[in-house]
Each structure stands twice: as structure tokens, then as C-alpha cells.
PDB file of C-alpha atoms and ligand atoms in Angstrom:
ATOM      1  CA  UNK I   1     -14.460  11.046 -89.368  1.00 32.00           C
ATOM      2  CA  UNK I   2     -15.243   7.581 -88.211  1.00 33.00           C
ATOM      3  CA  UNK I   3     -19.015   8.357 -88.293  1.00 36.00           C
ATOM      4  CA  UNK I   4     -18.716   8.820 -92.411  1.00 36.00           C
ATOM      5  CA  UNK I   5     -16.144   6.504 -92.798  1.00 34.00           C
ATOM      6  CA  UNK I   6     -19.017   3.643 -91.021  1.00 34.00           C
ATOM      7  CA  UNK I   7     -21.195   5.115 -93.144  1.00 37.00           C
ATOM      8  CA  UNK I   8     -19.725   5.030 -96.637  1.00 36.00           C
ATOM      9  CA  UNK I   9     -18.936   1.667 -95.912  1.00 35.00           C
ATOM     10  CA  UNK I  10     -22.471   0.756 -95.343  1.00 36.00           C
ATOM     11  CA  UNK I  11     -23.164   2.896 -98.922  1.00 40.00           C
ATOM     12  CA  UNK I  12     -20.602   0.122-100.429  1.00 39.00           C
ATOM     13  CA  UNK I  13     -17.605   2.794-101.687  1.00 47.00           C
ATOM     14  CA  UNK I  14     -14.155   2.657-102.118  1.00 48.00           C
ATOM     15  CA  UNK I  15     -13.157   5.882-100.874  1.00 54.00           C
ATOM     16  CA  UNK I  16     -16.274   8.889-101.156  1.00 54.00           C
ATOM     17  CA  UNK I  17     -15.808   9.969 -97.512  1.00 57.00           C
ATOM     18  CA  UNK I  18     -14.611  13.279 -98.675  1.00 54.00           C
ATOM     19  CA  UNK I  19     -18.036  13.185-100.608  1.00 58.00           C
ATOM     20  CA  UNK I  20     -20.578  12.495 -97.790  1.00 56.00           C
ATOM     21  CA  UNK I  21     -18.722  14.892 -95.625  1.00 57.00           C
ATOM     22  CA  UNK I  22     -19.404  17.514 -98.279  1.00 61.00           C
ATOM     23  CA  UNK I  23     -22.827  16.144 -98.747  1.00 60.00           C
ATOM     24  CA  UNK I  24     -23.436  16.296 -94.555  1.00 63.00           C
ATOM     25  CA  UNK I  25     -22.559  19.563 -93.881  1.00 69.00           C
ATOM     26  CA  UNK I  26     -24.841  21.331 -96.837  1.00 77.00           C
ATOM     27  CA  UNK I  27     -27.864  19.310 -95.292  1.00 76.00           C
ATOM     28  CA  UNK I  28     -26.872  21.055 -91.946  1.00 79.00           C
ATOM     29  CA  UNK I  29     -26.229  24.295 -93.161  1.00 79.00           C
ATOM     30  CA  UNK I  30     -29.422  23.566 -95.137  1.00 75.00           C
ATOM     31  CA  UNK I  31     -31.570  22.645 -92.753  1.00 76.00           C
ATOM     32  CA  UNK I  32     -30.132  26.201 -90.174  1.00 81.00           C
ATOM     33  CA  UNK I  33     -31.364  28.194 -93.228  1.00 79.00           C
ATOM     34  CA  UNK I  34     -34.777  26.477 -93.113  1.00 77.00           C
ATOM     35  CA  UNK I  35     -35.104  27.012 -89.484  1.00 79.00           C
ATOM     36  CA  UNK I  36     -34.054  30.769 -89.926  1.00 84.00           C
ATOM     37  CA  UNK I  37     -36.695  30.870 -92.811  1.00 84.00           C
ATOM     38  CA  UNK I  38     -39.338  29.150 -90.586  1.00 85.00           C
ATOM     39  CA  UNK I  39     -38.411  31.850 -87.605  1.00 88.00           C
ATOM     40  CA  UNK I  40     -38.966  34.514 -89.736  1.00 89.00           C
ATOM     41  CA  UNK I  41     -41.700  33.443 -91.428  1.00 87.00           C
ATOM     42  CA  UNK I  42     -43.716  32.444 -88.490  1.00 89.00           C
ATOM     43  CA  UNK I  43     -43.279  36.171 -86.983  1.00 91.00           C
ATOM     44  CA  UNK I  44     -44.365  37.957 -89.532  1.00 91.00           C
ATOM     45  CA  UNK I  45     -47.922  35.076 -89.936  1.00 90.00           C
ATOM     46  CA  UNK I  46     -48.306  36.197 -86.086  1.00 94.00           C
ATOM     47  CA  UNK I  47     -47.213  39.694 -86.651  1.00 94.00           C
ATOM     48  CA  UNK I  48     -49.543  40.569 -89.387  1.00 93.00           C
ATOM     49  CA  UNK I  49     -52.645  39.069 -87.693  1.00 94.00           C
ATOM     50  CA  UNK I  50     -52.242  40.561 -84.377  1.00 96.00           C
ATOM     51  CA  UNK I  51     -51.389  44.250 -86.339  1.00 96.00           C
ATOM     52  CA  UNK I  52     -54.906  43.907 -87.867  1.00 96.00           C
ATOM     53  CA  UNK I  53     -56.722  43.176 -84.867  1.00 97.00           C
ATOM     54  CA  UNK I  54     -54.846  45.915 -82.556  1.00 97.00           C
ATOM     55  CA  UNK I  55     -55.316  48.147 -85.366  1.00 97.00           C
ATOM     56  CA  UNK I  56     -59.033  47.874 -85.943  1.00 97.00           C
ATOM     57  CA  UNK I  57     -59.440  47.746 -82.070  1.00 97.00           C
ATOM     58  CA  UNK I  58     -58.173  50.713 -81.480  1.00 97.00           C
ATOM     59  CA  UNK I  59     -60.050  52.012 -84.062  1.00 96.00           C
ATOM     60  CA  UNK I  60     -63.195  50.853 -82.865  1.00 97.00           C
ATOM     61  CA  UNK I  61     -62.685  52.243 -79.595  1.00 97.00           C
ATOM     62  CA  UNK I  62     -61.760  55.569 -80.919  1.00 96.00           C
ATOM     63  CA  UNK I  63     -64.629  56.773 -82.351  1.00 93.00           C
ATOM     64  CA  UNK I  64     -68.208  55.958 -83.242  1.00 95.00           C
ATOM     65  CA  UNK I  65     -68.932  54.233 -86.144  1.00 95.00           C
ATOM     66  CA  UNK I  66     -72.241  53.519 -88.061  1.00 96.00           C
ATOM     67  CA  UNK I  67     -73.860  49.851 -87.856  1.00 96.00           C
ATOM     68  CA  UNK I  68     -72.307  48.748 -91.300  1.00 96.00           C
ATOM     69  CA  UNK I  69     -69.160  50.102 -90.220  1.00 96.00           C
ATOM     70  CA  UNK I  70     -68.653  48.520 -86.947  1.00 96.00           C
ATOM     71  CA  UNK I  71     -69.804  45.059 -88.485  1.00 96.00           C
ATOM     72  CA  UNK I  72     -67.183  45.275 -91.027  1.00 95.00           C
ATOM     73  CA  UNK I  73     -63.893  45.822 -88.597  1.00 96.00           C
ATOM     74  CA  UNK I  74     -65.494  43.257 -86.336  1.00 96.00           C
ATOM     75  CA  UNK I  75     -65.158  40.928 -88.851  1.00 94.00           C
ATOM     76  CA  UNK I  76     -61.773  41.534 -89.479  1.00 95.00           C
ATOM     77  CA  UNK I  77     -60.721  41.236 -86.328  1.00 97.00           C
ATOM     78  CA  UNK I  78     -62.211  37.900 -86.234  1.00 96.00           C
ATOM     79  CA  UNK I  79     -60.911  36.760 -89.095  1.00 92.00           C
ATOM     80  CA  UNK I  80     -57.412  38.048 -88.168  1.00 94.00           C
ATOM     81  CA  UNK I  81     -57.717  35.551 -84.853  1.00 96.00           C
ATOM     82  CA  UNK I  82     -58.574  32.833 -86.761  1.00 92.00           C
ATOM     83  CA  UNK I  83     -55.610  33.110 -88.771  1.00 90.00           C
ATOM     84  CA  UNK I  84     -53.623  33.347 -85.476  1.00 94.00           C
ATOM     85  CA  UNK I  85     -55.656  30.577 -83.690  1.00 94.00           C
ATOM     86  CA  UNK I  86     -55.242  27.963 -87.182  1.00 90.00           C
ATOM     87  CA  UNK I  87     -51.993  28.661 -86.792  1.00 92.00           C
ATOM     88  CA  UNK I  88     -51.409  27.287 -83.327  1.00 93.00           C
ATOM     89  CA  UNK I  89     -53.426  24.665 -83.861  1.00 92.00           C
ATOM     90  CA  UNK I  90     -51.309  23.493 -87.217  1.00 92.00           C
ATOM     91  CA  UNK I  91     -48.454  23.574 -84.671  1.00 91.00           C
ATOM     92  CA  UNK I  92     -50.085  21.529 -81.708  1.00 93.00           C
ATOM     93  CA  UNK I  93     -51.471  18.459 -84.615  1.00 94.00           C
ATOM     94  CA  UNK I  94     -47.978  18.618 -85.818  1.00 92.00           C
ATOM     95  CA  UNK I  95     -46.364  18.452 -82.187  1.00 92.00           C
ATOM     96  CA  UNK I  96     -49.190  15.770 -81.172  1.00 93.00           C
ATOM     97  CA  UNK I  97     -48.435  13.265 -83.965  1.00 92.00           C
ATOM     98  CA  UNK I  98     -45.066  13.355 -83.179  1.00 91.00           C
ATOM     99  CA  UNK I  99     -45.757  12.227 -79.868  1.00 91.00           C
ATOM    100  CA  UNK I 100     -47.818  10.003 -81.361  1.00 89.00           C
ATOM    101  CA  UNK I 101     -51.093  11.624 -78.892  1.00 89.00           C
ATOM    102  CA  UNK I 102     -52.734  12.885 -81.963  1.00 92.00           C
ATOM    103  CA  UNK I 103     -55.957  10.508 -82.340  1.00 92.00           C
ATOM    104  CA  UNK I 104     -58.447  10.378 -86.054  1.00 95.00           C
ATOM    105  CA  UNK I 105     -61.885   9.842 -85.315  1.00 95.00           C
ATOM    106  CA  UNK I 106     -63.191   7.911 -88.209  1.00 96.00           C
ATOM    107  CA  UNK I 107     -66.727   7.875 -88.999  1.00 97.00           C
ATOM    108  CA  UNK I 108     -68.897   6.412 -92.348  1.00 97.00           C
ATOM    109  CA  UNK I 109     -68.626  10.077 -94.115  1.00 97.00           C
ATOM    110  CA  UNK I 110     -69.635  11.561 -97.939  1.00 98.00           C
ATOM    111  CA  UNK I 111     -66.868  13.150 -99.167  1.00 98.00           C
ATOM    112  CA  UNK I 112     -69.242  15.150-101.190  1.00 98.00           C
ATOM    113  CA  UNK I 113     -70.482  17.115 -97.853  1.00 98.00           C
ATOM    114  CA  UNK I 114     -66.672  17.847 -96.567  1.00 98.00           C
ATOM    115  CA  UNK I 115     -66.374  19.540-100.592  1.00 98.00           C
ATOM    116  CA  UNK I 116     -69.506  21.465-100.257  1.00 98.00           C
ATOM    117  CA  UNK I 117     -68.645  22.621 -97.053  1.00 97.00           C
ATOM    118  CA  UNK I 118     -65.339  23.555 -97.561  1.00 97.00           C
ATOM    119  CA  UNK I 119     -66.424  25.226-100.979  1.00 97.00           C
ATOM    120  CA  UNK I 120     -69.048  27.402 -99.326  1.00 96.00           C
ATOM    121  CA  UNK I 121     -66.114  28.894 -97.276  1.00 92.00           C
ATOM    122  CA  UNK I 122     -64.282  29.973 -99.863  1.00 92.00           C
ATOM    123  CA  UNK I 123     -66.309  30.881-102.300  1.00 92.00           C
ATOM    124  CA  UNK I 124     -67.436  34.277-103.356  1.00 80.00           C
ATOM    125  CA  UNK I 125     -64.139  35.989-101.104  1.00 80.00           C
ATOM    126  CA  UNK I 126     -62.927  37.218-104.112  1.00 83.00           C
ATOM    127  CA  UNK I 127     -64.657  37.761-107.719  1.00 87.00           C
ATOM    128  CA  UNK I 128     -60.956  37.039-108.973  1.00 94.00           C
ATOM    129  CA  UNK I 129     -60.962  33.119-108.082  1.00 96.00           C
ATOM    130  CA  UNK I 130     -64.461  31.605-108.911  1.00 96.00           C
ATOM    131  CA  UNK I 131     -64.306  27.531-108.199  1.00 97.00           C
ATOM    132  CA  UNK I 132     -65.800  25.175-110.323  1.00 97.00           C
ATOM    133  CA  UNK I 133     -67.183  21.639-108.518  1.00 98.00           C
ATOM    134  CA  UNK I 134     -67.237  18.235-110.194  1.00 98.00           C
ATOM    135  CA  UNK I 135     -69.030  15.651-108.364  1.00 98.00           C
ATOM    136  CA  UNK I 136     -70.484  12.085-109.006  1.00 98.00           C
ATOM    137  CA  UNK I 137     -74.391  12.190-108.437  1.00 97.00           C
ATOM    138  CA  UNK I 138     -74.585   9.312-105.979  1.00 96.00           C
ATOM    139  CA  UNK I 139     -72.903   9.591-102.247  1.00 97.00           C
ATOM    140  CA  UNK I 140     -68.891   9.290-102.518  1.00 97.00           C
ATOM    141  CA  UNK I 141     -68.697   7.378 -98.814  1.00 97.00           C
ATOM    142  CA  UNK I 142     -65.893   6.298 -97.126  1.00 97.00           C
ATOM    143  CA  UNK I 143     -64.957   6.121 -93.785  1.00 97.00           C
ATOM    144  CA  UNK I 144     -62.631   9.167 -92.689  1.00 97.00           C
ATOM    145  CA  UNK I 145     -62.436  11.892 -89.772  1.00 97.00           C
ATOM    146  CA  UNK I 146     -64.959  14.310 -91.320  1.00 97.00           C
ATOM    147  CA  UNK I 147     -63.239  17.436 -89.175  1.00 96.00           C
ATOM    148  CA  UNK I 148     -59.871  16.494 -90.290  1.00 97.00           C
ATOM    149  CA  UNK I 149     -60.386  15.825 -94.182  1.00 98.00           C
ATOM    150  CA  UNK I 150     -62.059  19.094 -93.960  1.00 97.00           C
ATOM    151  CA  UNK I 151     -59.304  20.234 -92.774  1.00 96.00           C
ATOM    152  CA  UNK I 152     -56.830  18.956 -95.591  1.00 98.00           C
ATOM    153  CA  UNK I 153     -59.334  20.240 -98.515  1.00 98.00           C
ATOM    154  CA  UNK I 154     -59.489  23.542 -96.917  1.00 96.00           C
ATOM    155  CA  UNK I 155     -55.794  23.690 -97.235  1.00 97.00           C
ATOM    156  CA  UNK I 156     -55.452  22.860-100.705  1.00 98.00           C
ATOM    157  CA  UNK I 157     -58.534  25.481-101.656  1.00 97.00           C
ATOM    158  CA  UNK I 158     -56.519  28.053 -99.524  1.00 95.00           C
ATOM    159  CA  UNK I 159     -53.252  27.935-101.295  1.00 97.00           C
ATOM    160  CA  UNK I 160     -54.597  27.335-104.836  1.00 98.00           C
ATOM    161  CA  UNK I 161     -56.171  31.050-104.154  1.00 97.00           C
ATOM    162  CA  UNK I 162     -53.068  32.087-102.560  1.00 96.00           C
ATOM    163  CA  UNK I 163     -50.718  30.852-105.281  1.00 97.00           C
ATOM    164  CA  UNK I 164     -52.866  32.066-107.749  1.00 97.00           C
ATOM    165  CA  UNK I 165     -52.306  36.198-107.368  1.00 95.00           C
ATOM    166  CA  UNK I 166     -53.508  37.193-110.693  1.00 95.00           C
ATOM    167  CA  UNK I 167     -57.132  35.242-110.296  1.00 94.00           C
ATOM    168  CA  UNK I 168     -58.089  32.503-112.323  1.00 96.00           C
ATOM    169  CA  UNK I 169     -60.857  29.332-112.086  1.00 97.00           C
ATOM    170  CA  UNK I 170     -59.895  26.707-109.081  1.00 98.00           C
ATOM    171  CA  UNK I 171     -61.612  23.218-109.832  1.00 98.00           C
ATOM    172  CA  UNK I 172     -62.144  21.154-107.301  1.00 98.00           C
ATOM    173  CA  UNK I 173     -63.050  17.235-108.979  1.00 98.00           C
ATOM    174  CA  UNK I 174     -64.113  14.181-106.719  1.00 98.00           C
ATOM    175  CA  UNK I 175     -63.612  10.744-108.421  1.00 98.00           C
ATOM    176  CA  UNK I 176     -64.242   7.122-107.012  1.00 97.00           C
ATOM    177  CA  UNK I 177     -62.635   3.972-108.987  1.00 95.00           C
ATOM    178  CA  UNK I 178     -61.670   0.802-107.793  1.00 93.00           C
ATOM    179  CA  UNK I 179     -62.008   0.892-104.276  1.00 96.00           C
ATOM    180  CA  UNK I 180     -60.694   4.633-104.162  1.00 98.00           C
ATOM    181  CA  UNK I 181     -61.907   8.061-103.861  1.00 98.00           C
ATOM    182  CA  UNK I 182     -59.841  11.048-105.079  1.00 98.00           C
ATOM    183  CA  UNK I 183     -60.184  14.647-104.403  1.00 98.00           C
ATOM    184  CA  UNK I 184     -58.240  16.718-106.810  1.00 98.00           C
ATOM    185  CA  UNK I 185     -57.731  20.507-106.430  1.00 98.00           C
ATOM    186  CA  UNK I 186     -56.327  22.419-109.439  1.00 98.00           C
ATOM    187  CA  UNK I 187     -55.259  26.033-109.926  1.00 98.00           C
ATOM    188  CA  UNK I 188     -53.919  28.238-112.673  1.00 97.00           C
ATOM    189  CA  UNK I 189     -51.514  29.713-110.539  1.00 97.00           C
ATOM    190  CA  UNK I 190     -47.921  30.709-110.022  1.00 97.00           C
ATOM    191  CA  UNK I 191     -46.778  26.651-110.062  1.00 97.00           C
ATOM    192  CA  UNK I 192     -44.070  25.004-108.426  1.00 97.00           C
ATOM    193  CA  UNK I 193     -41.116  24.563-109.999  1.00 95.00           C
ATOM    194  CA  UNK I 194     -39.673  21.021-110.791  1.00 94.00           C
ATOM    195  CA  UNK I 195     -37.169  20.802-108.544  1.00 92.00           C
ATOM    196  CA  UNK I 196     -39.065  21.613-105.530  1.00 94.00           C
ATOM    197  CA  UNK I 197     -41.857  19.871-106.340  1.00 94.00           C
ATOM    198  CA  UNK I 198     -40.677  16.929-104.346  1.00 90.00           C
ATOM    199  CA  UNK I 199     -40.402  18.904-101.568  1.00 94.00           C
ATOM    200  CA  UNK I 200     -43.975  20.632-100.797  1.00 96.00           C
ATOM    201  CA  UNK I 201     -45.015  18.368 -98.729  1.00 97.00           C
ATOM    202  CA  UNK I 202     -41.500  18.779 -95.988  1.00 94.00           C
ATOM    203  CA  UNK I 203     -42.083  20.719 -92.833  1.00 91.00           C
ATOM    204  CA  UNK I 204     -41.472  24.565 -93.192  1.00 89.00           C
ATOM    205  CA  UNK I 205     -40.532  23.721 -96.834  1.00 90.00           C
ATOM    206  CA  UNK I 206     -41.417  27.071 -98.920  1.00 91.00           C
ATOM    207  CA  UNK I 207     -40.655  27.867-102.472  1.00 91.00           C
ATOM    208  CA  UNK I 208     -39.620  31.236-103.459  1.00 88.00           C
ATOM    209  CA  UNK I 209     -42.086  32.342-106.280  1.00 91.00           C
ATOM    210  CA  UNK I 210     -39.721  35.295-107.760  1.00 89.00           C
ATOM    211  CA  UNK I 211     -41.572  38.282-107.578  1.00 92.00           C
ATOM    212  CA  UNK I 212     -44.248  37.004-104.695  1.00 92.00           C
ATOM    213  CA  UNK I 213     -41.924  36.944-102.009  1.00 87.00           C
ATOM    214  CA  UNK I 214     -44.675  38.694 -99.908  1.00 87.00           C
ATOM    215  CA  UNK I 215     -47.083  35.912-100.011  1.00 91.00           C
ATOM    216  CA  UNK I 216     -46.780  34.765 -96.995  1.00 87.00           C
ATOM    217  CA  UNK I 217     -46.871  31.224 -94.788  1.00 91.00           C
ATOM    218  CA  UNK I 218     -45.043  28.697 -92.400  1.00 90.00           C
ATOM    219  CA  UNK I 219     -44.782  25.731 -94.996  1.00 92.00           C
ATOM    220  CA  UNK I 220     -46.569  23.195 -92.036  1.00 94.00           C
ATOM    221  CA  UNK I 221     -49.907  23.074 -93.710  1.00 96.00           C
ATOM    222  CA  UNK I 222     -48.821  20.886 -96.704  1.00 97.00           C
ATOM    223  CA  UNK I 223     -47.167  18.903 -94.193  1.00 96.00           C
ATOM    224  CA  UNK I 224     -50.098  18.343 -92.069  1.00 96.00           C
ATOM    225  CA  UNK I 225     -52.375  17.590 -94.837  1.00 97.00           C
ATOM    226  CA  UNK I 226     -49.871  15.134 -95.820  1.00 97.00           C
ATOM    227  CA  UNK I 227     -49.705  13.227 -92.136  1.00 96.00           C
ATOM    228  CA  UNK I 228     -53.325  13.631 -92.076  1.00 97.00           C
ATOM    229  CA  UNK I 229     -54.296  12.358 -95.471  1.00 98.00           C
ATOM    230  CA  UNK I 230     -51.802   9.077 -94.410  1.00 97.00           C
ATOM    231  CA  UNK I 231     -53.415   8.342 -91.335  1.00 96.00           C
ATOM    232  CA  UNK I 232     -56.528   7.756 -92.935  1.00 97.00           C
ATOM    233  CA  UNK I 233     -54.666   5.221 -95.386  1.00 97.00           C
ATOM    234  CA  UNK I 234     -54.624   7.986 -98.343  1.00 98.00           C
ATOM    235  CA  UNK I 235     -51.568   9.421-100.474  1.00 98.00           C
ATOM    236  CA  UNK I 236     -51.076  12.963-101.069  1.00 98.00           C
ATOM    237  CA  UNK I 237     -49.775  14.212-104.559  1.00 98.00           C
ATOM    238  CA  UNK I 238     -49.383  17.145-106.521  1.00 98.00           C
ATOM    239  CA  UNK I 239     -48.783  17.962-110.105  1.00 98.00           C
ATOM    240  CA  UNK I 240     -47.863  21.595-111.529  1.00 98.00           C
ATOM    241  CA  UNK I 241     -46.221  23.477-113.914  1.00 97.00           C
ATOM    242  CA  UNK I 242     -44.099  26.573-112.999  1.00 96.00           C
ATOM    243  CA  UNK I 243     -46.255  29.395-114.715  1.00 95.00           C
ATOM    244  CA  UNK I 244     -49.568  27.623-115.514  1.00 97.00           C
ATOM    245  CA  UNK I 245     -50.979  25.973-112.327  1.00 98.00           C
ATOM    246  CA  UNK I 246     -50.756  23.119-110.131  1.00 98.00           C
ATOM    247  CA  UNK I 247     -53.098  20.029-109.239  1.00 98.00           C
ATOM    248  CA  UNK I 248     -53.199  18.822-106.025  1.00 98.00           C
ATOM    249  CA  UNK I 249     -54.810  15.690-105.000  1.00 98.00           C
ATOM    250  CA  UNK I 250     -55.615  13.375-102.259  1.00 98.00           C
ATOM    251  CA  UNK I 251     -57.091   9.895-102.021  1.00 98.00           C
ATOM    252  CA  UNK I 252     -58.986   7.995 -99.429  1.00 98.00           C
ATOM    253  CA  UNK I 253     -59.929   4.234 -99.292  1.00 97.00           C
ATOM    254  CA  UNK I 254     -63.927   3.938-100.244  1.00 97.00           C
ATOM    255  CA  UNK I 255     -66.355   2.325 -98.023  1.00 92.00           C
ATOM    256  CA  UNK I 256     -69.337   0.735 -99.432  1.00 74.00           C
TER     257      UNK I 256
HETATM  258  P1  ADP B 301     -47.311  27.830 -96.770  1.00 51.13           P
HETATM  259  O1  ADP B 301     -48.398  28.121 -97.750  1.00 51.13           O
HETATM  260  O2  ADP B 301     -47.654  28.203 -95.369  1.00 51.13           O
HETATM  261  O3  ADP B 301     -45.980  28.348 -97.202  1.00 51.13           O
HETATM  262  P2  ADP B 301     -47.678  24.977 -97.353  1.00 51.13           P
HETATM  263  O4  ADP B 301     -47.127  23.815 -96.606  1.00 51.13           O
HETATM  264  O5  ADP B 301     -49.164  25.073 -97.470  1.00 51.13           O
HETATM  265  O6  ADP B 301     -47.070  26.257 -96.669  1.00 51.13           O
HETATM  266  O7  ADP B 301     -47.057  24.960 -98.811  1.00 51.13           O
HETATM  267  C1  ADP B 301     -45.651  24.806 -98.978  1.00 51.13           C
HETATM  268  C2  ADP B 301     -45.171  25.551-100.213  1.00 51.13           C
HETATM  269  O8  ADP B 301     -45.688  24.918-101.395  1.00 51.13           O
HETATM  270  C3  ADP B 301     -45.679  26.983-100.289  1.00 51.13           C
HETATM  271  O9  ADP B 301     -44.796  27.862 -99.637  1.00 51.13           O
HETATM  272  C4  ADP B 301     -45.757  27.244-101.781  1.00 51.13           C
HETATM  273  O10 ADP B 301     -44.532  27.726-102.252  1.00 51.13           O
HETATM  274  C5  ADP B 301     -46.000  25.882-102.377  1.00 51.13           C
HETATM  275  N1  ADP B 301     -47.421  25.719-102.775  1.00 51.13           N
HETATM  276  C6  ADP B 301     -48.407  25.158-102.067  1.00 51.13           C
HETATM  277  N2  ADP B 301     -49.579  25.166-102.748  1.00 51.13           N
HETATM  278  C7  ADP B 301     -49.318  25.758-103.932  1.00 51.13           C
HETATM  279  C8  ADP B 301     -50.095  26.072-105.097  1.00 51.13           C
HETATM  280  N3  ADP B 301     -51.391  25.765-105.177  1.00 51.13           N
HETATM  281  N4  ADP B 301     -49.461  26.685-106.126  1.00 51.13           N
HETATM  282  C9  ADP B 301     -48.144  26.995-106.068  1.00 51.13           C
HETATM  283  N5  ADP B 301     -47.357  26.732-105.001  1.00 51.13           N
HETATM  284  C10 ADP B 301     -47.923  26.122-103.948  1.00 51.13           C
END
């Protein structure tokens, strides 16, 4: 009791201890439920990966397939591994910067190559989610880890097709005023709803769309774009509306 009593003196109250008390053990019954979330969550993103690739595996081995066939699984499986393998690495940056190890490589960079790049891979997965680029004409240079933005963007592209399960345009828009670039990714998506919205960016922080409970995730990648995004000297933001879409957007100092 002593440790809320210090405390609410600190806050400047006459007598709320019974208050913070209340207010201390949601966050830690709060934050259990988070880390049962997370546990679950994070076996089923390595369960359904490595189902795929022992599936189509033992598929391949069981019997011949034609050319066009065997290309097809292959590349399933692949892709399946790279879903495992980005999802070890999310947990290794994460694990790294909070041993402070994890090191930025900065290097004079147009953000208009990281978008194209990042575009290519995503576009033309799906007919459902066509994205629409808006770029200045002239070079958008600043100076940034080119591996690591790409990283972030590729994030934000990935859950605005994610969140958006009934299709619709993403827009990707890349701005420069005043010393600042921004990247902006926007959806027509499910949306976040208000009260969470402060919240995206927390680690293992997931909102329950009702009635897409099955789209799945760890809620780090937010988190890491956010860390990421700040140890360039950026901020991270999002707006959305629960129903019609969300924007997300990043900014990066400019470099002449
Ligand atoms: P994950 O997608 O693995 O759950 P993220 O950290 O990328 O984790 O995102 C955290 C949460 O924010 C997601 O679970 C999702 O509910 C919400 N979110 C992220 N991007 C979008 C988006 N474009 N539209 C709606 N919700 C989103």
C-alpha cells in the first residue's frame, strides 16, 4: 500500500489511493490478457506458415506434377517461409533496439525508389486492391536507411490490403514541404476505431475488427515501423475512420 500511497502523493491527491489501486491492477490484468493474445496469436502466424509449406511438400513429393504445377507450390512454399522468416526478424529488430544493438545505416536516398520498389511488390497480388501512386516529378532525397524505410512502407502497404477484406483502391502519396518529406498510405478498409486508435502503434496491440477475427497478426509490425520511422528523426501517424478507411503516414527530415 505504501507504493500507491508514494505515488498518489506525487499525483498531488487527498485521498485516491483506493483509485490508483483500482487503476493498477486493470493495467496488470490488462497487460496478462495482451500477453495471452500475443501467445496465441504468434502460434497460429507460425502455425499457418509452416502448415502450408509441410503441406505442399508433401505434396510435391507425392506425386509428379507438370512444370506449371510444380512452379506454383514452389512458390508457395517460399512465400510461406518468408512469412515465417519476417516474422523472426520483426522479433530480433524489436529485441535489438531494446538492447540498444540495433544500428540504421543512413545513406543520401530518393524516397521515390523505396515507393516504387515497395509498390512493385505488392502490386497486381490481387485484382481486388489496385494502388494508386502520387509522386513529385523531381527526386524526394533525404538521408535515411534505404533497407529499413523499405521496410516501414512495406508494412503500411501490407496491412492497408489486409484491413481492407472487401478490396478497394490503396493510395500511396509522397509530399515534401518545409524541410519534410511525408509518405502517406491510405485505404478504404475496415478502420480503426477511435478509441484504439491511440494504441496501433503499442507492441502486440491488436484491434478486434468484429466479424474479421480471422485476419490474422502479432501487432509488432506497427510497432517497429514506429521505432524505425523515430530513429531516423520521423513521426509516425495514422488517421481512420471505423468503416471507411484509414491513412497512415510517416515523415522523414529532407536532405537537399
Ligand atoms: P498486426 O497486423 O500483426 O496485427 P500491426 O502492428 O501491423 O499488427 O497493427 C496493429 C493493429 O492495428 C492491427 O491488428 C489492426 O487491428 C490495426 N491496423 C493496422 N493497420 C490497419 C489498417 N490499414 N486498417 C485497419 N486497421 C489496421
Amino acid at each position: 500500500f505504501t507504493r500507491y500511497t508514494r505515488r498518489v502523493r506525487i499525483v498531488g491527491h487527498d485521498e485516491p489511493g483506493r483509485l490508483v489501486v483500482i487503476r493498477e491492477v486493470t493495467a496488470e490484468r490488462q497487460s496478462e490478457r495482451a500477453k495471452e493474445a500475443f501467445v496465441a496469436n504468434v502460434s497460429h502466424e507460425v502455425r499457418t506458415p509452416l502448415a502450408g509449406i509441410i503441406g505442399f511438400s508433401e505434396l510435391l513429393l507425392g506425386r509428379e506434377f507438370t512444370a506449371e504445377e510444380r512452379t506454383r507450390h514452389l512458390e508457395t512454399i517460399h512465400r510461406e517461409a518468408q512469412r515465417l522468416s519476417s516474422l523472426v526478424d520483426d522479433f530480433l529488430d524489436l529485441q535489438g533496439m531494446d538492447q540498444a544493438r540495433f544500428r540504421i545505416v543512413p545513406a543520401k536516398l530518393d524516397v521515390r525508389d523505396v515507393v516504387r520498389q515497395q509498390v512493385s511488390v505488392y502490386t497486381g497480388r490481387d485484382d481486388e486492391h489496385p494502388i494508386r501512386v502520387r509522386m513529385p516529378d523531381a527526386p524526394v532525397t533525404t538521408m535515411a536507411d534505404e533497407l529499413r524505410i523499405g521496410q516501414v512502407l512495406g508494412n503500411l502497404l501490407s496491412n492497408a490490403i489486409k484491413y481492407s477484406p472487401d478490396g478497394g483502391e490503396v493510395t500511396v502519396d509522397v509530399t515534401t514541404d518545409d524541410g519534410i518529406v511525408r509518405v502517406e498510405v491510405a485505404d478504404r478498409g475496415l478502420g480503426i476505431p477511435p478509441s484504439h486508435l491511440a494504441h496501433v502503434f503499442e507492441r502486440f496491440f491488436r484491434v478486434e475488427h468484429e466479424g474479421h477475427e480471422r485476419i490474422g497478426g502479432t501487432g509488432l509490425g506497427l510497432a517497429l515501423a514506429r521505432e524505425l520511422v523515430e530513429l531516423h528523426g520521423g513521426r509516425i501517424g495514422v488517421e481512420s475512420t471505423e468503416g471507411e478507411g484509414s491513412r497512415f503516414w510517416f515523415t522523414l527530415p529532407a536532405s537537399g
